[in-house]
Coordinates of C-alpha atoms in Angstrom, one line a residue:
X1 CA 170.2 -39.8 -164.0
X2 CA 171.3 -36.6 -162.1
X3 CA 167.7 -34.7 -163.0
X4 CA 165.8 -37.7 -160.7
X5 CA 167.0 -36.8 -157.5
X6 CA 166.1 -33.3 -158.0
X7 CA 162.8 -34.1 -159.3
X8 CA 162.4 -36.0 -156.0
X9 CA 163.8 -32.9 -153.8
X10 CA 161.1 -30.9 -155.7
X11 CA 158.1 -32.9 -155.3
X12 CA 159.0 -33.1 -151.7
X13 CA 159.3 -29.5 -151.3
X14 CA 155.8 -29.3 -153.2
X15 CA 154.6 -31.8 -150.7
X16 CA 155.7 -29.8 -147.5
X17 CA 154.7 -27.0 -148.7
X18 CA 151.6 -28.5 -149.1
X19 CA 150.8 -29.9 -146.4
X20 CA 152.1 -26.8 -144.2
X21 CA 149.5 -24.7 -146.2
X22 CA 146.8 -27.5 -145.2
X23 CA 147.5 -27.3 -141.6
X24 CA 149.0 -24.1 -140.7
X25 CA 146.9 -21.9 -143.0
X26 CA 143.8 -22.1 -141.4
X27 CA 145.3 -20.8 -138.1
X28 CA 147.3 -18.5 -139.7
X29 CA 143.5 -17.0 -141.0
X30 CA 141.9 -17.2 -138.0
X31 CA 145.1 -15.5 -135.4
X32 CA 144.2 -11.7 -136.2
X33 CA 140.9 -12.4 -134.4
X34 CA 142.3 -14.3 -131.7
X35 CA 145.1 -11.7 -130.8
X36 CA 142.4 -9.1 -131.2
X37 CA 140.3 -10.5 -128.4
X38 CA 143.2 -11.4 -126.2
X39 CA 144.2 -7.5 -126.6
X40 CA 140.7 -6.2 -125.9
X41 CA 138.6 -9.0 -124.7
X42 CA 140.5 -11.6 -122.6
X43 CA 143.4 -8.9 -121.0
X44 CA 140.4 -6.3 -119.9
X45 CA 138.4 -9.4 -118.4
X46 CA 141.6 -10.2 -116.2
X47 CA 143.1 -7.3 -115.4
X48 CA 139.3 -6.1 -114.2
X49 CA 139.6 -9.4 -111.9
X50 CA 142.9 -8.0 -110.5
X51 CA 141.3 -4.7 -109.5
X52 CA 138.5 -6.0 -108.1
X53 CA 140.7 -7.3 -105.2
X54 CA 142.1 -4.0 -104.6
X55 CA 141.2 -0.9 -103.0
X56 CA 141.6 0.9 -106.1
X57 CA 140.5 4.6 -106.0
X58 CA 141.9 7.3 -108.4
X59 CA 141.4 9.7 -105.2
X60 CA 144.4 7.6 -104.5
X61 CA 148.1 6.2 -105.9
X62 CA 148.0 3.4 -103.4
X63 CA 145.8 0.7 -104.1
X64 CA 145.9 -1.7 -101.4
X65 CA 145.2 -5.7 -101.6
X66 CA 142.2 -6.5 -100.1
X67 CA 141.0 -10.2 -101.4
X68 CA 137.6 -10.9 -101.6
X69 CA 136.4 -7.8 -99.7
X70 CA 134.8 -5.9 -102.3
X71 CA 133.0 -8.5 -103.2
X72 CA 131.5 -9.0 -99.7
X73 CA 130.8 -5.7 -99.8
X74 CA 128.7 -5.6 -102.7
X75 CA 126.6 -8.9 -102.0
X76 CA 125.3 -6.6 -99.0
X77 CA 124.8 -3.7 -100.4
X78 CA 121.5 -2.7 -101.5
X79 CA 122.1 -0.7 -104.3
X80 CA 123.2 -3.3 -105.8
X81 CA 120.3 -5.5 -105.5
X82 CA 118.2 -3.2 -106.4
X83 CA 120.5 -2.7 -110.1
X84 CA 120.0 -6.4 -110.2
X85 CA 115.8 -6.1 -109.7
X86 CA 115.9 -3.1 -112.1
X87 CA 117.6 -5.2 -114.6
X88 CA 115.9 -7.9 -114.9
X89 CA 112.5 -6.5 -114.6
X90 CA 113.3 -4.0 -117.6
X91 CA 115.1 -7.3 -119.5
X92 CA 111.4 -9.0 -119.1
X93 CA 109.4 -6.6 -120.1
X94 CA 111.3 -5.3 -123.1
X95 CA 112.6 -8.9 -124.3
X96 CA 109.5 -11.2 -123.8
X97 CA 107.0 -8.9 -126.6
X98 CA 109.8 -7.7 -129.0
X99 CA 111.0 -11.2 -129.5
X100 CA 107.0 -12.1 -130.0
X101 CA 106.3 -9.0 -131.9
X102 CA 109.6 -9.6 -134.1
X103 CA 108.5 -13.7 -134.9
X104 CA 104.7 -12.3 -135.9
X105 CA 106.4 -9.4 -138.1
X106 CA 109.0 -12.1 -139.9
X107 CA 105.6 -14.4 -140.3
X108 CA 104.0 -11.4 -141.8
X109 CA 107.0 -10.1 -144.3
X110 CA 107.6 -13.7 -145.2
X111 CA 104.3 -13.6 -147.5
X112 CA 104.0 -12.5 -150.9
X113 CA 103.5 -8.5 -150.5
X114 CA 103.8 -5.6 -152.6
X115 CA 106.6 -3.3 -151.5
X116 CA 108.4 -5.9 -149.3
X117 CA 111.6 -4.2 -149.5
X118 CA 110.2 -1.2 -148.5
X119 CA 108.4 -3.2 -145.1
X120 CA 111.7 -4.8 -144.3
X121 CA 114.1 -1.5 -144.9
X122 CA 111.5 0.2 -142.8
X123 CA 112.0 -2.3 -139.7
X124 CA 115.6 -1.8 -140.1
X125 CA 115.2 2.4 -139.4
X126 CA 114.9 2.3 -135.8
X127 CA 118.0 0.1 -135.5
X128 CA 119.6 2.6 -137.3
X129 CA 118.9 5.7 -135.4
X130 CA 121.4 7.0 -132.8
X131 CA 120.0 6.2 -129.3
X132 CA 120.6 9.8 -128.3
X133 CA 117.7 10.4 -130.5
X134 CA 115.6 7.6 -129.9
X135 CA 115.8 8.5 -126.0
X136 CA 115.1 12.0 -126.2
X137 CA 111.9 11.8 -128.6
X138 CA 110.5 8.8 -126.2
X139 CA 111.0 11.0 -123.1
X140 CA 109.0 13.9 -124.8
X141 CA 106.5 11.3 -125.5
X142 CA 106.2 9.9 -122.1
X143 CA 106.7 13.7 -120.5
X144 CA 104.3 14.1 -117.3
X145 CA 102.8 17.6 -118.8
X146 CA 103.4 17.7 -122.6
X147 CA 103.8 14.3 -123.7
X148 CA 101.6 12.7 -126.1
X149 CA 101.3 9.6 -124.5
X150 CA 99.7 11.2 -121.1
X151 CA 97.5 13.1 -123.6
X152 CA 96.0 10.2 -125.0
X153 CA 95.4 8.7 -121.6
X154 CA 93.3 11.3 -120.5
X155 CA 90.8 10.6 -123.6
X156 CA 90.3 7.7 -121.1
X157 CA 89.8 9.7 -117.9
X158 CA 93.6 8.9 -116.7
X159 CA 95.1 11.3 -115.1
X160 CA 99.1 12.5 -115.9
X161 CA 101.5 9.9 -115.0
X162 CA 105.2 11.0 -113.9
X163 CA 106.3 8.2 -115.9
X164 CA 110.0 9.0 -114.3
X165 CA 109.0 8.8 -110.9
X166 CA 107.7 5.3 -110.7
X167 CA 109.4 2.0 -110.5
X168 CA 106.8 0.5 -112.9
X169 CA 106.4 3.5 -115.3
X170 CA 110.0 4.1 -115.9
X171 CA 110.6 0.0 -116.3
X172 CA 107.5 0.4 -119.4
X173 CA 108.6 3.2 -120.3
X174 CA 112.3 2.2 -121.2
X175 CA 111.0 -1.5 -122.2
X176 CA 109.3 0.5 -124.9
X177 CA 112.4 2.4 -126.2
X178 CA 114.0 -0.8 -126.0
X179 CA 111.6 -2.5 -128.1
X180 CA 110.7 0.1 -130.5
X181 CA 114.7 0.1 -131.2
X182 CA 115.2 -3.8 -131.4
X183 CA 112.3 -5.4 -132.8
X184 CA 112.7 -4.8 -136.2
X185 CA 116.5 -5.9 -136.3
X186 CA 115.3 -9.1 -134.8
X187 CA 112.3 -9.8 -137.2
X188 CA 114.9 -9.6 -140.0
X189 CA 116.8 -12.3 -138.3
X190 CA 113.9 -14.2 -138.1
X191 CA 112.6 -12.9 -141.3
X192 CA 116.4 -14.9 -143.2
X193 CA 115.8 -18.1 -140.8
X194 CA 112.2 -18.2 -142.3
X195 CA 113.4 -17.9 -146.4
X196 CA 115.3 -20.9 -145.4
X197 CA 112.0 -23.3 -144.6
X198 CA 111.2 -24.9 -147.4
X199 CA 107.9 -23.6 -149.1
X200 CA 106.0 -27.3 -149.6
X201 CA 105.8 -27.3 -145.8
X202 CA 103.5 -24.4 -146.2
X203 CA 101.4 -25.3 -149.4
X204 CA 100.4 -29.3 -147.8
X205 CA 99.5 -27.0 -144.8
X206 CA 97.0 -25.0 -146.7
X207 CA 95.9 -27.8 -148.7
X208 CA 95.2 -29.2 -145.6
X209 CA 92.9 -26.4 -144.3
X210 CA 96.1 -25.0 -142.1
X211 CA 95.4 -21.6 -140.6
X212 CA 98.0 -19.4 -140.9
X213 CA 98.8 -19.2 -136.8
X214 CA 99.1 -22.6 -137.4
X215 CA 101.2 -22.5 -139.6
X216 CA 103.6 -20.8 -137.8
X217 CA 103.2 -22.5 -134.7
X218 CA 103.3 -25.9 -136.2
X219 CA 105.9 -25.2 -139.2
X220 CA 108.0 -21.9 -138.6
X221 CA 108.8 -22.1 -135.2
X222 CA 109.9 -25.3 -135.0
X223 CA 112.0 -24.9 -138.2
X224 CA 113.8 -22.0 -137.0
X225 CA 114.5 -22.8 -133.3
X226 CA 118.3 -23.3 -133.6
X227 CA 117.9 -19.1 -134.5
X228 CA 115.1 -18.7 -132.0
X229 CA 117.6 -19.5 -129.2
X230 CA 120.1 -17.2 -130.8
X231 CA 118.3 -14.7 -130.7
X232 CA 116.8 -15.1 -127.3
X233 CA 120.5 -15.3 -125.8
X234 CA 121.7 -12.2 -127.8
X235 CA 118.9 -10.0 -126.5
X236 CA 119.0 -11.6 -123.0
X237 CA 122.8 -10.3 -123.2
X238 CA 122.0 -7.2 -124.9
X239 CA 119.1 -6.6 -121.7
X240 CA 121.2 -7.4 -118.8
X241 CA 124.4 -4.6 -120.5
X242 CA 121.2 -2.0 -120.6
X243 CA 122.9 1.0 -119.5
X244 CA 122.4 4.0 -122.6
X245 CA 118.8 4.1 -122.2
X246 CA 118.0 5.0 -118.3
X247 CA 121.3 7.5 -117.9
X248 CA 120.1 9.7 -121.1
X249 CA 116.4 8.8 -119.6
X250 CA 117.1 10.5 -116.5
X251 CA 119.3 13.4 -118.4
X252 CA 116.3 14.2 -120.2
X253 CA 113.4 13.9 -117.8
X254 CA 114.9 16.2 -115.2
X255 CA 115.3 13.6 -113.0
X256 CA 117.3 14.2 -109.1
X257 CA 119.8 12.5 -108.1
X258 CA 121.9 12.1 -111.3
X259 CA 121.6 10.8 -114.0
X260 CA 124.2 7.6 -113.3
X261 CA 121.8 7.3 -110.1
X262 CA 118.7 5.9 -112.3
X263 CA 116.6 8.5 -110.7
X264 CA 116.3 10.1 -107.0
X265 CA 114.8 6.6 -105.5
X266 CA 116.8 4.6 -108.0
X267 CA 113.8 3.3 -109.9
X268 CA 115.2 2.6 -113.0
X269 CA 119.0 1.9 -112.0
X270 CA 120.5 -0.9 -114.1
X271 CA 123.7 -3.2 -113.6
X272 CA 125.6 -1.5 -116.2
X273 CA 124.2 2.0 -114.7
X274 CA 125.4 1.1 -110.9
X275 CA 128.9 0.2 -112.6
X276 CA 129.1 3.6 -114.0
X277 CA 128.3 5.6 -111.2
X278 CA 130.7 3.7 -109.2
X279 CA 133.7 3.8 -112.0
X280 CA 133.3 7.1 -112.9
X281 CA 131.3 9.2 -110.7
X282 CA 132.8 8.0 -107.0
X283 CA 136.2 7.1 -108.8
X284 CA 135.9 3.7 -107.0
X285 CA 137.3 1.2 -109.5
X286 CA 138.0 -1.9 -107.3
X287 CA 134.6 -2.0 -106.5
X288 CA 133.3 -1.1 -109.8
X289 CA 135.3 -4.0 -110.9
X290 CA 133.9 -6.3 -108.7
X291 CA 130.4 -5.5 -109.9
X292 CA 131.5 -6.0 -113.4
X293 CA 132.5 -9.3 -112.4
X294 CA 129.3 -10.3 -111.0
X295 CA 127.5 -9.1 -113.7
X296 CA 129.3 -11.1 -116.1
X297 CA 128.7 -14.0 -114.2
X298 CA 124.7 -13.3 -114.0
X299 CA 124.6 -12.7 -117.8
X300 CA 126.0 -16.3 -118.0
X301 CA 124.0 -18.3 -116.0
X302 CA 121.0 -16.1 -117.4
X303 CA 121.9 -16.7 -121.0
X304 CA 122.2 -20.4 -119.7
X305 CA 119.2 -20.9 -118.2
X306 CA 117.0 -18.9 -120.9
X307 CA 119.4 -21.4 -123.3
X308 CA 118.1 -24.4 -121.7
X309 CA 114.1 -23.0 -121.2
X310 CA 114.2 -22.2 -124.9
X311 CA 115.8 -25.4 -126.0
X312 CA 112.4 -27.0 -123.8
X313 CA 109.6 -24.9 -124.4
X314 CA 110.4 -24.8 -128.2
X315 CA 111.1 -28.8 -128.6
X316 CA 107.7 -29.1 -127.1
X317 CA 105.7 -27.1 -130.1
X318 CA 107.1 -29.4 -132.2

């Protein structure tokens, strides 16, 4: 009779234990993340806040309050409006054909084709390769006297283009780096959505005279959307943080003004780029701060309203 009450005490014990492992484990799993991004994500996004409302110079140890004033500042300065044209302008032209380009190369790879893993380790390459790289080959390319792409121009009576120089040029010109870098990384996440569609869909299409355009348009598309619009948000993010591309741009190209000016006339100065110069070339961290704020808040309502113009325009091909 003595054994019962600690078989009871046991199974209890088993049972707390239990139902402590049910409800506390999964938290438990999940807190390294969480304390990583408080430590590096949610403390830097603060503290940034804080600074932004001070005069904050390393020229100085004093770093007065000063509100909102920073933030007055920059809404009239037009530097920074110009950063914001420049960035959305290159964000356009280099996300709108590489997420086209990358749908059309998933459609392609997802056939039957000899050498397929060779195709879709190939798209992967340019993902691969440091941006240093990537930047200084494409400015050879685009160079005004030497570059290969001017030389094939003039086959068609154009003359050189300073491709630097020009608010237009140097917006292609970095779209196509940008591009060239990103498509194929995309297509391959298109390319996994696309395994996932189930291949009857495809063979009642051809059996009923489907082309393959429609096809895509009719079947793929609608079938991957959910990855679509993750995609589309993750590059419309990735566009608006642009900042690698036009500083080593203007490094290589010879370009006045400094590099972390986007150019003498600031043709090809992004958000990111205008933060940088104002961090940590004039030392002025309050008001890089306050950039840094507004930035963030443009990449959200972007990513929001490119969200919700996806969600539309893709719910209507079906």
């Amino acid at each position: 009779m003595s054994s019962l009450p600690l078989t009871v005490a046991r199974r209890r014990g088993r049972s707390v234990r239990h139902t402590l492992d049910v409800r506390v484990s999964p938290y438990a799993y999940v807190a390294p993340f969480f304390l990583l991004f408080c430590a590096f994500g949610l403390f830097p996004l603060a503290y940034t806040a804080w600074v932004s409302l001070h005069d904050w110079t390393l020229l100085s140890e004093e770093h007065t309050f000063v509100g909102l004033k920073n933030f007055g500042t920059l809404l009239a300065d037009g530097y920074f409006w110009n950063a914001t044209f420049n960035t959305l302008s290159i964000g356009v032209l280099s996300t709108v054909p590489q997420l086209l380009l990358a749908i059309w190369l998933a459609h392609l790879l997802n056939r039957r084709l000899r050498l397929q893993t060779l195709f879709r380790i190939s798209l992967l390459l340019p993902n691969v390769t440091s941006v240093v790289a990537v930047v200084v080959i494409f400015s050879q390319l685009f160079g005004r006297d030497f570059g290969m792409i001017n030389w094939v121009l003039s086959w068609f009576g154009a003359g050189r283009v300073d491709w630097a120089a020009g608010t237009a040029t140097s917006h292609i010109a970095l779209s196509t780096m940008i591009m060239w870098r990103w498509t194929g990384y995309n297509a391959l996440i298109f390319l996994a959505a696309m395994q996932a569609v189930p291949r009857d869909l495809y063979e009642a299409a051809t059996l009923d005279g489907a082309s393959g355009f429609t096809q895509l348009r009719k079947i793929t598309i609608p079938m991957i959307r959910p990855t679509i619009i993750f995609v589309v948000i993750v590059s419309t993010i990735g566009a608006m943080q642009i900042i690698a591309e036009p500083l080593l741009f203007g490094a290589s190209s010879g370009a006045g003004g400094g590099a972390a000016s986007g150019g003498p006339d600031r043709q090809y100065q992004t958000l990111a780029l205008f933060v940088y110069e104002q961090g940590f070339t004039k030392f002025d961290f309050g008001y890089a701060s306050a950039a840094s704020w507004l930035m963030f808040l443009a990449v959200v309502v972007v990513a929001g309203v490119n969200y919700l113009l996806t969600r539309r325009v893709k719910g209507g091909l079906v």
